PDB file of C-alpha atoms in Angstrom:
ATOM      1  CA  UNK A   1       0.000   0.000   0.000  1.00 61.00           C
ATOM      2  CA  UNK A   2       1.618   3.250  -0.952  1.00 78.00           C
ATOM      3  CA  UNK A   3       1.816   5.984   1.544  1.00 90.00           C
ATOM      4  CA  UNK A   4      -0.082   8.806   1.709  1.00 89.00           C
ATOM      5  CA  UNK A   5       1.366  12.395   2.038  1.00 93.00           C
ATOM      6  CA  UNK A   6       0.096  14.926   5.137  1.00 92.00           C
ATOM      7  CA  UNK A   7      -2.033  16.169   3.083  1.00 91.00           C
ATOM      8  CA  UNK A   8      -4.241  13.248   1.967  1.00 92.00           C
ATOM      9  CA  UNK A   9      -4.013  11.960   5.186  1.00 93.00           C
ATOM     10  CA  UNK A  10      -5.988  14.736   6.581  1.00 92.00           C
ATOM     11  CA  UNK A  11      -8.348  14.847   3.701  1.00 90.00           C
ATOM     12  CA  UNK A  12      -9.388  11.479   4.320  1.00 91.00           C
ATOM     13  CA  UNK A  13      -9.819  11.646   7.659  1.00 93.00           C
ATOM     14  CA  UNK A  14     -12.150  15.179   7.389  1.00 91.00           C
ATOM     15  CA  UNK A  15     -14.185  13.137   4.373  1.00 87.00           C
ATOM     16  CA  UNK A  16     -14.429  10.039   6.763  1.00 90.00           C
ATOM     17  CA  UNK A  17     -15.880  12.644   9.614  1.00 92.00           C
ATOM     18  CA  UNK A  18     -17.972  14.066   7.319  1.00 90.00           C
ATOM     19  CA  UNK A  19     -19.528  10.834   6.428  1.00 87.00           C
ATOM     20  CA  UNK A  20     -20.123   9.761   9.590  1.00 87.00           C
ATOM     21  CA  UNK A  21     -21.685  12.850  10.675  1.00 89.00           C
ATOM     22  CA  UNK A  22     -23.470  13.527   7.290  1.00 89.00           C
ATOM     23  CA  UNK A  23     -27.329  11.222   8.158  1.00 88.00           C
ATOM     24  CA  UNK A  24     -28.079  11.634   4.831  1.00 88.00           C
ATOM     25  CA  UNK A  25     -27.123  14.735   4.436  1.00 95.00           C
ATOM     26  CA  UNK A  26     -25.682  16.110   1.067  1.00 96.00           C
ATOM     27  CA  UNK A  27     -22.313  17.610   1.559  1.00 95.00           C
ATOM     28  CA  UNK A  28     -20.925  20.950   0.324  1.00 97.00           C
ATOM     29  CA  UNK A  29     -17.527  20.604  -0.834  1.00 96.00           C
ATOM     30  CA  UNK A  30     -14.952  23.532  -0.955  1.00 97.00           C
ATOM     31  CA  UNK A  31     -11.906  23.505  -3.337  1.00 97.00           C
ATOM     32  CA  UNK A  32      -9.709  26.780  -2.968  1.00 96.00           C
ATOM     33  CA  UNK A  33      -6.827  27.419  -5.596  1.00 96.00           C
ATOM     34  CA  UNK A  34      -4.414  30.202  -5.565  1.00 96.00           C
ATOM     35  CA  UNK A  35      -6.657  32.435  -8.059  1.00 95.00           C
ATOM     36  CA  UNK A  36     -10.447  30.924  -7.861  1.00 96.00           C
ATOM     37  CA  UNK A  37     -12.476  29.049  -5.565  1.00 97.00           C
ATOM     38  CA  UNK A  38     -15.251  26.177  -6.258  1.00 97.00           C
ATOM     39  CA  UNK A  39     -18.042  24.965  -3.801  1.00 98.00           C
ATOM     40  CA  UNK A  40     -20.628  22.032  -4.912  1.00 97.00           C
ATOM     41  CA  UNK A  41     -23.361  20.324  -2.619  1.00 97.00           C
ATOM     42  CA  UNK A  42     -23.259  16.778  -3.138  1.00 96.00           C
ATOM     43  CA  UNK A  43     -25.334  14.108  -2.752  1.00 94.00           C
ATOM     44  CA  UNK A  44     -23.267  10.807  -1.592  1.00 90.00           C
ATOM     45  CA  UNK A  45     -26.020   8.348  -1.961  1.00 90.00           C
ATOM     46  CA  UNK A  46     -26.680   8.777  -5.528  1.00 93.00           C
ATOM     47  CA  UNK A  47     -22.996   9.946  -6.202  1.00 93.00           C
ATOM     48  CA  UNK A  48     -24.272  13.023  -8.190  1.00 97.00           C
ATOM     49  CA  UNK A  49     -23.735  16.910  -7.822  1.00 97.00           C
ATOM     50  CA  UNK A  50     -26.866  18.367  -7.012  1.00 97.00           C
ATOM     51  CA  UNK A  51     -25.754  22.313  -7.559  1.00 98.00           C
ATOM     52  CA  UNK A  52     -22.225  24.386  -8.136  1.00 97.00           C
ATOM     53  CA  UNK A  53     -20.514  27.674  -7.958  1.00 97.00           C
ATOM     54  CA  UNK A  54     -17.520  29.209  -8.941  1.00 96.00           C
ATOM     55  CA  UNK A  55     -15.601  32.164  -9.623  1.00 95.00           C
ATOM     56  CA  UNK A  56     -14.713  31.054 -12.860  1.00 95.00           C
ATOM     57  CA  UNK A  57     -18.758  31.745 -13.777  1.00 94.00           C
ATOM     58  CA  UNK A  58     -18.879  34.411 -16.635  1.00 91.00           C
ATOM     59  CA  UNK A  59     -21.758  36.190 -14.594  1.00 88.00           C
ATOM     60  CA  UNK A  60     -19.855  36.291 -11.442  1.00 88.00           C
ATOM     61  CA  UNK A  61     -16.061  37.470 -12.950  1.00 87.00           C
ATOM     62  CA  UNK A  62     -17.147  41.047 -13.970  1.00 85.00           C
ATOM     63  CA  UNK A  63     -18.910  41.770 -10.697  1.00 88.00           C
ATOM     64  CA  UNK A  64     -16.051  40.442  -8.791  1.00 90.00           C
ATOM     65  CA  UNK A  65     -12.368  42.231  -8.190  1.00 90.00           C
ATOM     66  CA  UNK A  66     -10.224  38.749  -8.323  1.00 90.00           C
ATOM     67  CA  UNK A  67     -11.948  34.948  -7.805  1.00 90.00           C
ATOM     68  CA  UNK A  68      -9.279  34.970  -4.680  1.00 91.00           C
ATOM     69  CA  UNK A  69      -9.773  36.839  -1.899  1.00 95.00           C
ATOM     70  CA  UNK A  70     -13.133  36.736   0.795  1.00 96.00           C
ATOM     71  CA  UNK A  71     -15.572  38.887  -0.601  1.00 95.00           C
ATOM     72  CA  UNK A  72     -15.723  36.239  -3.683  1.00 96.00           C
ATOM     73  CA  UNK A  73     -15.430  33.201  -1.234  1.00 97.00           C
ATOM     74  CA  UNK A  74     -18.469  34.615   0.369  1.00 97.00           C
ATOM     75  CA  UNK A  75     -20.272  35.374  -2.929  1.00 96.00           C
ATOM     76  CA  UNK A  76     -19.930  32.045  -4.050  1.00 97.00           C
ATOM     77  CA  UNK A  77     -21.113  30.662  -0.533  1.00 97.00           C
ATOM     78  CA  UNK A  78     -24.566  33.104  -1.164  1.00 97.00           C
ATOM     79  CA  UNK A  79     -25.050  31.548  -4.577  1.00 97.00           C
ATOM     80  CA  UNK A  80     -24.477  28.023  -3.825  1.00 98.00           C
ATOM     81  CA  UNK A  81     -27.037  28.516  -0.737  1.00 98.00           C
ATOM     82  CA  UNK A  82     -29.699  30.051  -3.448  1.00 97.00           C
ATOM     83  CA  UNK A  83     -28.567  27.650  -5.769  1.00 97.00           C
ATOM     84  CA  UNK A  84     -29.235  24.642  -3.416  1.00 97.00           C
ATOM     85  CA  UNK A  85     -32.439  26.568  -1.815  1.00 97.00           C
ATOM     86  CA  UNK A  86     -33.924  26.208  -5.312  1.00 97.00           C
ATOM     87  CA  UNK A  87     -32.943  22.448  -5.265  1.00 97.00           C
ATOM     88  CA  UNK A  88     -35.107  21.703  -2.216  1.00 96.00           C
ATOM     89  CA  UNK A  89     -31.552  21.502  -0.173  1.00 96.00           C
ATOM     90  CA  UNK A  90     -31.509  23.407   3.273  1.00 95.00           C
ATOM     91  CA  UNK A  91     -29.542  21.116   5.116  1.00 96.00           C
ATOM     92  CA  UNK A  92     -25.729  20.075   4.412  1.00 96.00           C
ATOM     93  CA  UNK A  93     -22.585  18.704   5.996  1.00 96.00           C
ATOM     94  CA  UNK A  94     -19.427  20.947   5.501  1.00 96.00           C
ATOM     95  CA  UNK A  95     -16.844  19.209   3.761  1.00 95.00           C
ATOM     96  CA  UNK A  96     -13.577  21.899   4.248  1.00 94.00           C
ATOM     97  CA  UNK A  97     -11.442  19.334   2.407  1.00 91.00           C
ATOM     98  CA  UNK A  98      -7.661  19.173   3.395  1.00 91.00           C
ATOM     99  CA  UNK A  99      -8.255  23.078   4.331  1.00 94.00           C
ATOM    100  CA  UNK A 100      -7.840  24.546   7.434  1.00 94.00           C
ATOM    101  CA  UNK A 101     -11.474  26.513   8.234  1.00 96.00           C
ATOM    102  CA  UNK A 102      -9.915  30.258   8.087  1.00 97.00           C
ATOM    103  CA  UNK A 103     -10.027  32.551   5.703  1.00 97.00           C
ATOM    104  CA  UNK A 104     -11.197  31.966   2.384  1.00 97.00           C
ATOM    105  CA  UNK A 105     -13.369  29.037   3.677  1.00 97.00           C
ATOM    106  CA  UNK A 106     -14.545  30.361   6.812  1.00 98.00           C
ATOM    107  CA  UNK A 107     -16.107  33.098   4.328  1.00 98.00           C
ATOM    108  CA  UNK A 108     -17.471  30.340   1.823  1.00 98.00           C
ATOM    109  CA  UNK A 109     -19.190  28.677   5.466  1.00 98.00           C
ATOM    110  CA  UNK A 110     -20.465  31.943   6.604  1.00 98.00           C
ATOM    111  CA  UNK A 111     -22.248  32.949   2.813  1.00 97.00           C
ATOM    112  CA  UNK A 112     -23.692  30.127   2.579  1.00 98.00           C
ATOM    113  CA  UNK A 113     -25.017  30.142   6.314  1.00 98.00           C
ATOM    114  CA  UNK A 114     -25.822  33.989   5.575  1.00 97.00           C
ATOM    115  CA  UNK A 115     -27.582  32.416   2.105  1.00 96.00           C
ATOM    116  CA  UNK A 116     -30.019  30.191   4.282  1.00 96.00           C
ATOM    117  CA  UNK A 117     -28.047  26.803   4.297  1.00 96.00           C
ATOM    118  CA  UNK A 118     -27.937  25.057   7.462  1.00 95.00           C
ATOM    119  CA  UNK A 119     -24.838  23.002   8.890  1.00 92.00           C
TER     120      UNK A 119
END
């Protein structure tokens, strides 16, 4: 079995957490990269993305200064909240990934709490 870096280590474990925690929850997922971030709310049962949000949308990159800083992490949290609202989703798990919850994510949480998500 091949070893697994820090990094996937601690992804793995958050995802197993999640799981466990998750009841049948869908879960929103955050991926940050140095110049964008993405967000999708999953569904784990059926293995299909139910809704997702980015910075790389063509609506959202002229109203937006750069896809990396907070104000766009929370943006995309408030659409992905609408977005999943309009899906009949009001309750997820928060999947942070192999991200520490500061910064960029903690704004992503805090839209899409602000957006009417609960978790």
């Amino acid at each position: 079995m091949a070893q697994l870096s820090p990094i996937e280590r601690r992804k793995a474990r958050i995802r197993r957490q999640v799981r466990a925690a998750a009841n049948g929850r869908p879960r929103l997922s955050v991926f940050r990269s140095s110049k964008q971030i993405y967000a999708q709310v999953i569904d784990d049962a059926k293995g299909v993305t139910i809704v997702s949000a980015s910075t790389v949308e063509k609506d959202l990159r002229g109203s937006l200064k750069t896809g990396a800083d907070m104000e766009a992490a929370k943006a995309i949290g408030k659409l992905v909240a609408e977005r999943a609202k309009k899906a009949g989703v009001t309750q997820v798990v928060f999947d942070r990934g192999s991200y520490l919850y500061h910064g960029r994510v903690k704004a992503l949480a805090e839209g899409a709490r602000e957006g009417g998500l609960d978790f």
